[in-house]
mmCIF file of C-alpha atoms and ligand atoms in Angstrom:
data_model
loop_
_atom_site.group_PDB
_atom_site.id
_atom_site.type_symbol
_atom_site.label_atom_id
_atom_site.label_comp_id
_atom_site.label_asym_id
_atom_site.label_seq_id
_atom_site.Cartn_x
_atom_site.Cartn_y
_atom_site.Cartn_z
ATOM 1 C CA UNK P 175 -0.002 142.449 35.862
ATOM 2 C CA UNK P 176 -2.721 142.316 38.559
ATOM 3 C CA UNK P 177 -3.594 138.640 38.485
ATOM 4 C CA UNK P 178 0.050 137.833 39.261
ATOM 5 C CA UNK P 179 -0.449 139.279 42.775
ATOM 6 C CA UNK P 180 -3.138 136.722 43.593
ATOM 7 C CA UNK P 181 -0.841 133.972 42.335
ATOM 8 C CA UNK P 182 1.924 135.312 44.553
ATOM 9 C CA UNK P 183 -0.330 134.948 47.599
ATOM 10 C CA UNK P 184 -0.355 131.173 46.958
ATOM 11 C CA UNK P 185 3.406 131.245 47.310
ATOM 12 C CA UNK P 186 3.221 133.416 50.410
ATOM 13 C CA UNK P 187 0.764 130.993 52.040
ATOM 14 C CA UNK P 188 3.063 128.037 51.382
ATOM 15 C CA UNK P 189 5.987 129.989 52.854
ATOM 16 C CA UNK P 190 3.960 131.019 55.946
ATOM 17 C CA UNK P 191 3.041 127.383 56.575
ATOM 18 C CA UNK P 192 6.696 126.395 56.237
ATOM 19 C CA UNK P 193 7.756 129.163 58.651
ATOM 20 C CA UNK P 194 5.151 128.081 61.203
ATOM 21 C CA UNK P 195 6.240 124.434 61.070
ATOM 22 C CA UNK P 196 9.956 125.164 61.066
ATOM 23 C CA UNK P 197 9.557 127.360 64.137
ATOM 24 C CA UNK P 198 7.511 124.731 65.957
ATOM 25 C CA UNK P 199 9.849 121.861 64.998
ATOM 26 C CA UNK P 200 13.151 123.727 65.042
ATOM 27 C CA UNK P 201 14.841 120.736 66.767
ATOM 28 C CA UNK P 202 13.480 118.226 64.253
ATOM 29 C CA UNK P 203 14.205 119.857 60.894
ATOM 30 C CA UNK P 204 17.499 120.194 58.999
ATOM 31 C CA UNK P 205 16.258 122.923 56.630
ATOM 32 C CA UNK P 206 18.576 125.928 56.762
ATOM 33 C CA UNK P 207 20.507 128.138 54.387
ATOM 34 C CA UNK P 208 23.088 126.013 52.588
ATOM 35 C CA UNK P 209 21.160 122.714 52.924
ATOM 36 C CA UNK P 210 20.241 122.191 49.284
ATOM 37 C CA UNK P 211 20.008 118.438 48.728
ATOM 38 C CA UNK P 212 16.358 118.786 47.656
ATOM 39 C CA UNK P 213 17.525 121.102 44.837
ATOM 40 C CA UNK P 214 19.533 118.249 43.217
ATOM 41 C CA UNK P 215 16.723 116.775 41.204
ATOM 42 C CA UNK P 216 17.927 117.161 37.597
ATOM 43 C CA UNK P 217 16.168 119.721 35.423
ATOM 44 C CA UNK P 218 12.444 119.940 36.134
ATOM 45 C CA UNK P 219 9.338 121.743 34.941
ATOM 46 C CA UNK P 220 7.118 124.257 36.688
ATOM 47 C CA UNK P 221 3.724 125.683 35.751
ATOM 48 C CA UNK P 222 3.960 128.650 33.423
ATOM 49 C CA UNK P 223 2.148 130.915 35.926
ATOM 50 C CA UNK P 224 5.065 130.314 38.292
ATOM 51 C CA UNK P 225 7.544 131.043 35.501
ATOM 52 C CA UNK P 226 5.641 134.321 34.957
ATOM 53 C CA UNK P 227 6.018 135.198 38.659
ATOM 54 C CA UNK P 228 9.774 134.551 38.416
ATOM 55 C CA UNK P 229 9.999 136.561 35.176
ATOM 56 C CA UNK P 230 8.116 139.427 36.827
ATOM 57 C CA UNK P 231 10.545 139.355 39.778
ATOM 58 C CA UNK P 232 13.490 139.489 37.379
ATOM 59 C CA UNK P 233 12.027 142.315 35.280
ATOM 60 C CA UNK P 234 11.649 144.425 38.421
ATOM 61 C CA UNK P 235 15.302 144.154 39.453
ATOM 62 C CA UNK P 236 17.668 147.070 38.901
ATOM 63 C CA UNK P 237 19.907 146.805 35.811
ATOM 64 C CA UNK P 238 22.843 146.277 38.181
ATOM 65 C CA UNK P 239 21.173 143.306 39.940
ATOM 66 C CA UNK P 240 20.130 141.822 36.600
ATOM 67 C CA UNK P 241 23.703 141.819 35.399
ATOM 68 C CA UNK P 242 24.896 140.277 38.720
ATOM 69 C CA UNK P 243 22.440 137.405 38.164
ATOM 70 C CA UNK P 244 23.453 137.146 34.505
ATOM 71 C CA UNK P 245 27.087 136.659 35.515
ATOM 72 C CA UNK P 246 26.163 134.151 38.228
ATOM 73 C CA UNK P 247 23.985 132.114 35.867
ATOM 74 C CA UNK P 248 26.807 131.758 33.314
ATOM 75 C CA UNK P 249 28.920 129.908 35.906
ATOM 76 C CA UNK P 250 29.291 126.173 35.595
ATOM 77 C CA UNK P 251 27.224 124.000 37.935
ATOM 78 C CA UNK P 252 28.395 120.743 39.442
ATOM 79 C CA UNK P 253 26.464 117.558 40.133
ATOM 80 C CA UNK P 254 25.625 116.410 43.640
ATOM 81 C CA UNK P 255 23.628 113.794 45.514
ATOM 82 C CA UNK P 256 19.855 113.938 45.615
ATOM 83 C CA UNK P 257 17.867 112.923 48.697
ATOM 84 C CA UNK P 258 18.004 109.270 47.612
ATOM 85 C CA UNK P 259 21.794 109.398 47.325
ATOM 86 C CA UNK P 260 21.750 109.326 43.506
ATOM 87 C CA UNK P 261 24.084 111.637 41.574
ATOM 88 C CA UNK P 262 21.965 114.368 39.985
ATOM 89 C CA UNK P 263 22.274 117.746 38.339
ATOM 90 C CA UNK P 264 21.271 120.745 40.414
ATOM 91 C CA UNK P 265 18.311 122.955 39.590
ATOM 92 C CA UNK P 266 19.306 125.552 36.987
ATOM 93 C CA UNK P 267 19.069 128.263 39.670
ATOM 94 C CA UNK P 268 21.181 126.622 42.388
ATOM 95 C CA UNK P 269 24.563 128.290 42.880
ATOM 96 C CA UNK P 270 26.912 127.857 45.862
ATOM 97 C CA UNK P 271 24.224 125.692 47.511
ATOM 98 C CA UNK P 272 21.818 128.633 47.510
ATOM 99 C CA UNK P 273 18.682 129.359 45.532
ATOM 100 C CA UNK P 274 19.421 132.383 43.338
ATOM 101 C CA UNK P 275 15.693 133.097 42.846
ATOM 102 C CA UNK P 276 14.790 132.517 46.497
ATOM 103 C CA UNK P 277 12.225 135.321 46.875
ATOM 104 C CA UNK P 278 10.354 134.196 43.741
ATOM 105 C CA UNK P 279 10.950 130.428 43.966
ATOM 106 C CA UNK P 280 8.139 128.016 43.004
ATOM 107 C CA UNK P 281 5.533 126.663 45.427
ATOM 108 C CA UNK P 282 6.956 123.135 45.541
ATOM 109 C CA UNK P 283 10.293 124.526 46.700
ATOM 110 C CA UNK P 284 8.565 126.523 49.442
ATOM 111 C CA UNK P 285 6.732 123.432 50.696
ATOM 112 C CA UNK P 286 9.805 121.203 50.624
ATOM 113 C CA UNK P 287 10.808 120.090 54.134
ATOM 114 C CA UNK P 288 7.421 120.055 55.911
ATOM 115 C CA UNK P 289 5.220 116.923 56.068
ATOM 116 C CA UNK P 290 3.208 116.809 52.832
ATOM 117 C CA UNK P 291 -0.132 115.082 52.396
ATOM 118 C CA UNK P 292 0.064 113.670 48.851
ATOM 119 C CA UNK P 293 -3.045 111.723 47.878
ATOM 120 C CA UNK P 294 -3.508 109.586 51.021
ATOM 121 C CA UNK P 295 0.111 109.427 52.106
ATOM 122 C CA UNK P 296 2.231 111.748 54.145
ATOM 123 C CA UNK P 297 5.866 112.228 53.190
ATOM 124 C CA UNK P 298 8.715 114.513 54.113
ATOM 125 C CA UNK P 299 12.430 115.040 53.554
ATOM 126 C CA UNK P 300 14.363 112.091 55.075
ATOM 127 C CA UNK P 301 16.614 114.573 56.907
ATOM 128 C CA UNK P 302 13.640 115.896 58.886
ATOM 129 C CA UNK P 303 11.410 114.520 61.668
ATOM 130 C CA UNK P 304 13.630 111.514 62.307
ATOM 131 C CA UNK P 305 11.766 109.156 64.690
ATOM 132 C CA UNK P 306 8.982 111.698 65.091
ATOM 133 C CA UNK P 307 5.356 111.261 64.100
ATOM 134 C CA UNK P 308 4.031 114.691 63.176
ATOM 135 C CA UNK P 309 0.335 115.216 63.971
ATOM 136 C CA UNK P 310 -2.059 115.720 61.067
ATOM 137 C CA UNK P 311 -2.725 119.390 61.755
ATOM 138 C CA UNK P 312 0.934 120.068 60.928
ATOM 139 C CA UNK P 313 0.829 118.453 57.489
ATOM 140 C CA UNK P 314 0.611 120.630 54.413
ATOM 141 C CA UNK P 315 -2.257 119.506 52.193
ATOM 142 C CA UNK P 316 -0.396 119.178 48.885
ATOM 143 C CA UNK P 317 -3.550 117.938 47.145
ATOM 144 C CA UNK P 318 -5.231 121.258 47.898
ATOM 145 C CA UNK P 319 -2.152 123.257 46.966
ATOM 146 C CA UNK P 320 -2.008 121.423 43.610
ATOM 147 C CA UNK P 321 -5.690 122.174 42.969
ATOM 148 C CA UNK P 322 -5.154 125.887 43.655
ATOM 149 C CA UNK P 323 -2.077 125.846 41.463
ATOM 150 C CA UNK P 324 -4.038 124.231 38.611
ATOM 151 C CA UNK P 325 -6.709 126.889 39.012
ATOM 152 C CA UNK P 326 -4.033 129.605 38.810
ATOM 153 C CA UNK P 327 -2.704 127.900 35.676
ATOM 154 C CA UNK P 328 -6.130 127.994 34.012
ATOM 155 C CA UNK P 329 -6.474 131.693 34.840
ATOM 156 C CA UNK P 330 -2.997 132.354 33.525
ATOM 157 C CA UNK P 331 -3.685 130.559 30.250
ATOM 158 C CA UNK P 332 -6.720 132.801 29.743
ATOM 159 C CA UNK P 333 -4.833 136.030 30.385
ATOM 160 C CA UNK P 334 -1.394 135.106 29.132
ATOM 161 C CA UNK P 335 0.315 137.993 27.434
ATOM 162 C CA UNK P 336 3.086 137.681 24.918
ATOM 163 C CA UNK P 337 5.638 139.382 27.212
ATOM 164 C CA UNK P 338 5.872 136.149 29.180
ATOM 165 C CA UNK P 339 6.588 133.954 26.119
ATOM 166 C CA UNK P 340 4.814 131.177 27.982
ATOM 167 C CA UNK P 341 2.620 129.300 25.580
ATOM 168 C CA UNK P 342 3.012 125.888 27.200
ATOM 169 C CA UNK P 343 1.529 124.815 30.514
ATOM 170 C CA UNK P 344 4.891 123.722 31.834
ATOM 171 C CA UNK P 345 8.334 125.317 31.524
ATOM 172 C CA UNK P 346 11.745 123.722 32.128
ATOM 173 C CA UNK P 347 13.820 125.575 34.727
ATOM 174 C CA UNK P 348 16.876 125.596 32.416
ATOM 175 C CA UNK P 349 14.780 127.159 29.616
ATOM 176 C CA UNK P 350 13.414 129.749 32.016
ATOM 177 C CA UNK P 351 16.952 130.689 33.057
ATOM 178 C CA UNK P 352 18.004 131.127 29.392
ATOM 179 C CA UNK P 353 14.880 133.193 28.810
ATOM 180 C CA UNK P 354 15.697 135.521 31.726
ATOM 181 C CA UNK P 355 19.276 135.900 30.543
ATOM 182 C CA UNK P 356 17.942 136.845 27.095
ATOM 183 C CA UNK P 357 15.923 139.700 28.625
ATOM 184 C CA UNK P 358 19.081 141.704 29.348
HETATM 185 S S1 LIG K 272 14.123 127.092 42.454
HETATM 186 FE FE1 LIG K 272 15.534 127.382 44.156
HETATM 187 S S2 LIG K 272 14.660 126.200 45.858
HETATM 188 FE FE2 LIG K 272 13.683 125.486 43.971
HETATM 189 S S3 LIG K 272 14.913 123.713 43.314
HETATM 190 FE FE3 LIG K 272 15.708 125.548 42.264
HETATM 191 S S4 LIG K 272 17.402 126.272 43.564
HETATM 192 FE FE4 LIG K 272 16.132 124.875 44.798
#
């Protein structure tokens, strides 16, 4: 569906910003493959336009890849510590400390790790930028990203087609995983 491509560019922009910052601050950030503490956050909801992007990604996989993911997603997941040190369940898509939907992951996951301007405050992962004050031009404006995401959600609600099953504004990650597994 065409409008999904414009939604995907929101994700690509968030990822480009992350790449720029992680290259500039390579010495000051812990983000790397296998560092997944920010994915231990119990089950959470995403906008249904993002669930549609993930569904679209899944539908375009080869039958062989789909069944590899199906098998992976039936495996048991174990709890771990979140960024505050509290025991939490992992995201429904986290396996072996890696995101199994990495190329289609939601915008919040793409922004995680860089300094985020949220309302009037700036925050970032406690494992990053220790003892470093990051200048404003290197903050990601989360307020703006949220506005764009809400706009995408309104567009999606207008065009939503039954193939995406997504009647609600928000979708739980665990429900989305079950939905994808049911598409096989
Ligand atoms: S979608 Fe991927 S990156 Fe986002 S919380 Fe889940 S496992 Fe982590």
